[in-house]
Amino acid sequence: MRRFLAATALCVALAGCGTQKAEQPAAGQTATSDGINDYQQAVINLNEASRKAVLFRAIRDAGLPCQNVIQAERLPDEKDGPVWRAQCEDKSYHLVIVRADGTAYVVSRTR
């Protein structure tokens, strides 16, 4: 299995999600009662197309081949954060875990 942290993928994708007011805490510092923080919640709240783009960027930043994420399904959360199963156009599947620090952990099967 190939593993990789893709911190820039989420940072770049989430940069366009809007600005924060000065009195709000910085993103990623506030955890909700279910353990999900601002970075993770931002990805959860994205529309489908934007979420696929974030997952695509994480997969590509992990050095894996993928031209387009054609399907993304949220799986039960792991201890490290929310998990999505992303399918690329070549029918390959990748698990992407969004960690509390905003990095993406990508796990893929080798063929």
JSON list of C-alpha atoms in Angstrom, two decimals:
[
{"chain": "A", "resi": 1, "resn": "MET", "atom": "CA", "xyz": [0.00, 0.00, 0.00]},
{"chain": "A", "resi": 2, "resn": "ARG", "atom": "CA", "xyz": [1.13, 3.50, -0.70]},
{"chain": "A", "resi": 3, "resn": "ARG", "atom": "CA", "xyz": [0.71, 6.14, 1.97]},
{"chain": "A", "resi": 4, "resn": "PHE", "atom": "CA", "xyz": [1.25, 9.84, 1.78]},
{"chain": "A", "resi": 5, "resn": "LEU", "atom": "CA", "xyz": [0.37, 13.00, 3.63]},
{"chain": "A", "resi": 6, "resn": "ALA", "atom": "CA", "xyz": [-0.86, 15.70, 1.31]},
{"chain": "A", "resi": 7, "resn": "ALA", "atom": "CA", "xyz": [-1.07, 18.81, 3.46]},
{"chain": "A", "resi": 8, "resn": "THR", "atom": "CA", "xyz": [-1.10, 21.24, 0.60]},
{"chain": "A", "resi": 9, "resn": "ALA", "atom": "CA", "xyz": [-4.05, 19.56, -1.09]},
{"chain": "A", "resi": 10, "resn": "LEU", "atom": "CA", "xyz": [-6.51, 20.54, 1.58]},
{"chain": "A", "resi": 11, "resn": "CYS", "atom": "CA", "xyz": [-4.94, 23.90, 2.29]},
{"chain": "A", "resi": 12, "resn": "VAL", "atom": "CA", "xyz": [-5.19, 24.94, -1.36]},
{"chain": "A", "resi": 13, "resn": "ALA", "atom": "CA", "xyz": [-8.69, 23.56, -1.79]},
{"chain": "A", "resi": 14, "resn": "LEU", "atom": "CA", "xyz": [-9.99, 25.10, 1.41]},
{"chain": "A", "resi": 15, "resn": "ALA", "atom": "CA", "xyz": [-8.36, 28.47, 0.75]},
{"chain": "A", "resi": 16, "resn": "GLY", "atom": "CA", "xyz": [-11.20, 29.37, -1.60]},
{"chain": "A", "resi": 17, "resn": "CYS", "atom": "CA", "xyz": [-13.93, 28.45, 0.88]},
{"chain": "A", "resi": 18, "resn": "GLY", "atom": "CA", "xyz": [-14.21, 31.98, 2.25]},
{"chain": "A", "resi": 19, "resn": "THR", "atom": "CA", "xyz": [-12.64, 34.25, 4.80]},
{"chain": "A", "resi": 20, "resn": "GLN", "atom": "CA", "xyz": [-12.97, 34.29, 8.55]},
{"chain": "A", "resi": 21, "resn": "LYS", "atom": "CA", "xyz": [-13.86, 37.20, 10.82]},
{"chain": "A", "resi": 22, "resn": "ALA", "atom": "CA", "xyz": [-11.11, 38.35, 13.16]},
{"chain": "A", "resi": 23, "resn": "GLU", "atom": "CA", "xyz": [-12.98, 37.29, 16.31]},
{"chain": "A", "resi": 24, "resn": "GLN", "atom": "CA", "xyz": [-13.26, 33.66, 15.17]},
{"chain": "A", "resi": 25, "resn": "PRO", "atom": "CA", "xyz": [-10.62, 31.11, 16.17]},
{"chain": "A", "resi": 26, "resn": "ALA", "atom": "CA", "xyz": [-8.24, 29.97, 13.45]},
{"chain": "A", "resi": 27, "resn": "ALA", "atom": "CA", "xyz": [-9.39, 27.06, 11.30]},
{"chain": "A", "resi": 28, "resn": "GLY", "atom": "CA", "xyz": [-8.52, 23.67, 12.72]},
{"chain": "A", "resi": 29, "resn": "GLN", "atom": "CA", "xyz": [-8.43, 24.83, 16.33]},
{"chain": "A", "resi": 30, "resn": "THR", "atom": "CA", "xyz": [-12.05, 24.22, 17.24]},
{"chain": "A", "resi": 31, "resn": "ALA", "atom": "CA", "xyz": [-13.24, 20.66, 17.73]},
{"chain": "A", "resi": 32, "resn": "THR", "atom": "CA", "xyz": [-16.90, 19.74, 17.85]},
{"chain": "A", "resi": 33, "resn": "SER", "atom": "CA", "xyz": [-18.38, 17.26, 20.31]},
{"chain": "A", "resi": 34, "resn": "ASP", "atom": "CA", "xyz": [-17.95, 14.42, 17.79]},
{"chain": "A", "resi": 35, "resn": "GLY", "atom": "CA", "xyz": [-14.21, 15.12, 17.42]},
{"chain": "A", "resi": 36, "resn": "ILE", "atom": "CA", "xyz": [-14.46, 16.73, 13.97]},
{"chain": "A", "resi": 37, "resn": "ASN", "atom": "CA", "xyz": [-12.51, 20.00, 13.69]},
{"chain": "A", "resi": 38, "resn": "ASP", "atom": "CA", "xyz": [-12.80, 22.98, 11.32]},
{"chain": "A", "resi": 39, "resn": "TYR", "atom": "CA", "xyz": [-10.60, 21.50, 8.56]},
{"chain": "A", "resi": 40, "resn": "GLN", "atom": "CA", "xyz": [-12.50, 18.24, 8.57]},
{"chain": "A", "resi": 41, "resn": "GLN", "atom": "CA", "xyz": [-15.89, 19.94, 8.78]},
{"chain": "A", "resi": 42, "resn": "ALA", "atom": "CA", "xyz": [-14.99, 22.18, 5.85]},
{"chain": "A", "resi": 43, "resn": "VAL", "atom": "CA", "xyz": [-14.40, 19.12, 3.65]},
{"chain": "A", "resi": 44, "resn": "ILE", "atom": "CA", "xyz": [-17.61, 17.49, 4.91]},
{"chain": "A", "resi": 45, "resn": "ASN", "atom": "CA", "xyz": [-19.57, 20.65, 4.06]},
{"chain": "A", "resi": 46, "resn": "LEU", "atom": "CA", "xyz": [-18.24, 20.95, 0.50]},
{"chain": "A", "resi": 47, "resn": "ASN", "atom": "CA", "xyz": [-20.57, 20.28, -2.40]},
{"chain": "A", "resi": 48, "resn": "GLU", "atom": "CA", "xyz": [-19.91, 17.05, -4.30]},
{"chain": "A", "resi": 49, "resn": "ALA", "atom": "CA", "xyz": [-17.87, 18.61, -7.11]},
{"chain": "A", "resi": 50, "resn": "SER", "atom": "CA", "xyz": [-15.62, 20.53, -4.72]},
{"chain": "A", "resi": 51, "resn": "ARG", "atom": "CA", "xyz": [-15.13, 17.48, -2.50]},
{"chain": "A", "resi": 52, "resn": "LYS", "atom": "CA", "xyz": [-14.14, 15.39, -5.53]},
{"chain": "A", "resi": 53, "resn": "ALA", "atom": "CA", "xyz": [-11.60, 18.09, -6.42]},
{"chain": "A", "resi": 54, "resn": "VAL", "atom": "CA", "xyz": [-10.11, 17.96, -2.90]},
{"chain": "A", "resi": 55, "resn": "LEU", "atom": "CA", "xyz": [-9.89, 14.15, -3.04]},
{"chain": "A", "resi": 56, "resn": "PHE", "atom": "CA", "xyz": [-8.38, 14.31, -6.55]},
{"chain": "A", "resi": 57, "resn": "ARG", "atom": "CA", "xyz": [-5.72, 16.77, -5.36]},
{"chain": "A", "resi": 58, "resn": "ALA", "atom": "CA", "xyz": [-4.87, 14.56, -2.37]},
{"chain": "A", "resi": 59, "resn": "ILE", "atom": "CA", "xyz": [-4.52, 11.48, -4.62]},
{"chain": "A", "resi": 60, "resn": "ARG", "atom": "CA", "xyz": [-2.36, 13.32, -7.16]},
{"chain": "A", "resi": 61, "resn": "ASP", "atom": "CA", "xyz": [-0.20, 14.88, -4.44]},
{"chain": "A", "resi": 62, "resn": "ALA", "atom": "CA", "xyz": [0.39, 11.35, -3.15]},
{"chain": "A", "resi": 63, "resn": "GLY", "atom": "CA", "xyz": [1.99, 10.61, -6.52]},
{"chain": "A", "resi": 64, "resn": "LEU", "atom": "CA", "xyz": [-0.78, 8.29, -7.65]},
{"chain": "A", "resi": 65, "resn": "PRO", "atom": "CA", "xyz": [-2.23, 8.20, -11.16]},
{"chain": "A", "resi": 66, "resn": "CYS", "atom": "CA", "xyz": [-5.70, 9.70, -11.42]},
{"chain": "A", "resi": 67, "resn": "GLN", "atom": "CA", "xyz": [-7.14, 11.94, -14.10]},
{"chain": "A", "resi": 68, "resn": "ASN", "atom": "CA", "xyz": [-10.56, 12.44, -12.54]},
{"chain": "A", "resi": 69, "resn": "VAL", "atom": "CA", "xyz": [-12.44, 11.33, -9.43]},
{"chain": "A", "resi": 70, "resn": "ILE", "atom": "CA", "xyz": [-15.69, 9.92, -10.80]},
{"chain": "A", "resi": 71, "resn": "GLN", "atom": "CA", "xyz": [-17.21, 8.79, -7.51]},
{"chain": "A", "resi": 72, "resn": "ALA", "atom": "CA", "xyz": [-16.67, 9.63, -3.85]},
{"chain": "A", "resi": 73, "resn": "GLU", "atom": "CA", "xyz": [-18.41, 7.89, -0.99]},
{"chain": "A", "resi": 74, "resn": "ARG", "atom": "CA", "xyz": [-18.08, 8.76, 2.68]},
{"chain": "A", "resi": 75, "resn": "LEU", "atom": "CA", "xyz": [-17.30, 5.78, 4.88]},
{"chain": "A", "resi": 76, "resn": "PRO", "atom": "CA", "xyz": [-17.55, 5.48, 8.67]},
{"chain": "A", "resi": 77, "resn": "ASP", "atom": "CA", "xyz": [-15.08, 7.78, 10.40]},
{"chain": "A", "resi": 78, "resn": "GLU", "atom": "CA", "xyz": [-11.77, 6.40, 11.63]},
{"chain": "A", "resi": 79, "resn": "LYS", "atom": "CA", "xyz": [-10.01, 7.57, 14.79]},
{"chain": "A", "resi": 80, "resn": "ASP", "atom": "CA", "xyz": [-7.94, 9.97, 12.65]},
{"chain": "A", "resi": 81, "resn": "GLY", "atom": "CA", "xyz": [-10.96, 11.58, 11.00]},
{"chain": "A", "resi": 82, "resn": "PRO", "atom": "CA", "xyz": [-13.58, 11.32, 8.26]},
{"chain": "A", "resi": 83, "resn": "VAL", "atom": "CA", "xyz": [-12.90, 8.83, 5.45]},
{"chain": "A", "resi": 84, "resn": "TRP", "atom": "CA", "xyz": [-13.90, 8.84, 1.78]},
{"chain": "A", "resi": 85, "resn": "ARG", "atom": "CA", "xyz": [-13.50, 6.13, -0.82]},
{"chain": "A", "resi": 86, "resn": "ALA", "atom": "CA", "xyz": [-12.66, 7.83, -4.10]},
{"chain": "A", "resi": 87, "resn": "GLN", "atom": "CA", "xyz": [-12.82, 6.08, -7.47]},
{"chain": "A", "resi": 88, "resn": "CYS", "atom": "CA", "xyz": [-10.73, 7.42, -10.34]},
{"chain": "A", "resi": 89, "resn": "GLU", "atom": "CA", "xyz": [-11.60, 7.17, -14.02]},
{"chain": "A", "resi": 90, "resn": "ASP", "atom": "CA", "xyz": [-9.29, 4.14, -14.38]},
{"chain": "A", "resi": 91, "resn": "LYS", "atom": "CA", "xyz": [-11.50, 2.27, -11.84]},
{"chain": "A", "resi": 92, "resn": "SER", "atom": "CA", "xyz": [-8.83, 2.46, -9.12]},
{"chain": "A", "resi": 93, "resn": "TYR", "atom": "CA", "xyz": [-9.99, 3.09, -5.55]},
{"chain": "A", "resi": 94, "resn": "HIS", "atom": "CA", "xyz": [-8.28, 5.17, -2.90]},
{"chain": "A", "resi": 95, "resn": "LEU", "atom": "CA", "xyz": [-9.17, 5.80, 0.74]},
{"chain": "A", "resi": 96, "resn": "VAL", "atom": "CA", "xyz": [-8.62, 9.39, 1.83]},
{"chain": "A", "resi": 97, "resn": "ILE", "atom": "CA", "xyz": [-8.64, 10.26, 5.53]},
{"chain": "A", "resi": 98, "resn": "VAL", "atom": "CA", "xyz": [-8.76, 13.95, 6.43]},
{"chain": "A", "resi": 99, "resn": "ARG", "atom": "CA", "xyz": [-6.78, 14.41, 9.62]},
{"chain": "A", "resi": 100, "resn": "ALA", "atom": "CA", "xyz": [-7.32, 17.03, 12.31]},
{"chain": "A", "resi": 101, "resn": "ASP", "atom": "CA", "xyz": [-4.30, 19.07, 11.15]},
{"chain": "A", "resi": 102, "resn": "GLY", "atom": "CA", "xyz": [-5.77, 19.39, 7.66]},
{"chain": "A", "resi": 103, "resn": "THR", "atom": "CA", "xyz": [-3.56, 16.82, 5.97]},
{"chain": "A", "resi": 104, "resn": "ALA", "atom": "CA", "xyz": [-4.92, 14.04, 3.83]},
{"chain": "A", "resi": 105, "resn": "TYR", "atom": "CA", "xyz": [-3.76, 10.46, 4.33]},
{"chain": "A", "resi": 106, "resn": "VAL", "atom": "CA", "xyz": [-4.17, 8.42, 1.15]},
{"chain": "A", "resi": 107, "resn": "VAL", "atom": "CA", "xyz": [-4.19, 4.61, 1.13]},
{"chain": "A", "resi": 108, "resn": "SER", "atom": "CA", "xyz": [-4.33, 2.71, -2.15]},
{"chain": "A", "resi": 109, "resn": "ARG", "atom": "CA", "xyz": [-4.21, -0.87, -3.27]},
{"chain": "A", "resi": 110, "resn": "THR", "atom": "CA", "xyz": [-1.41, -1.82, -5.62]},
{"chain": "A", "resi": 111, "resn": "ARG", "atom": "CA", "xyz": [-2.32, -3.85, -8.65]}
]
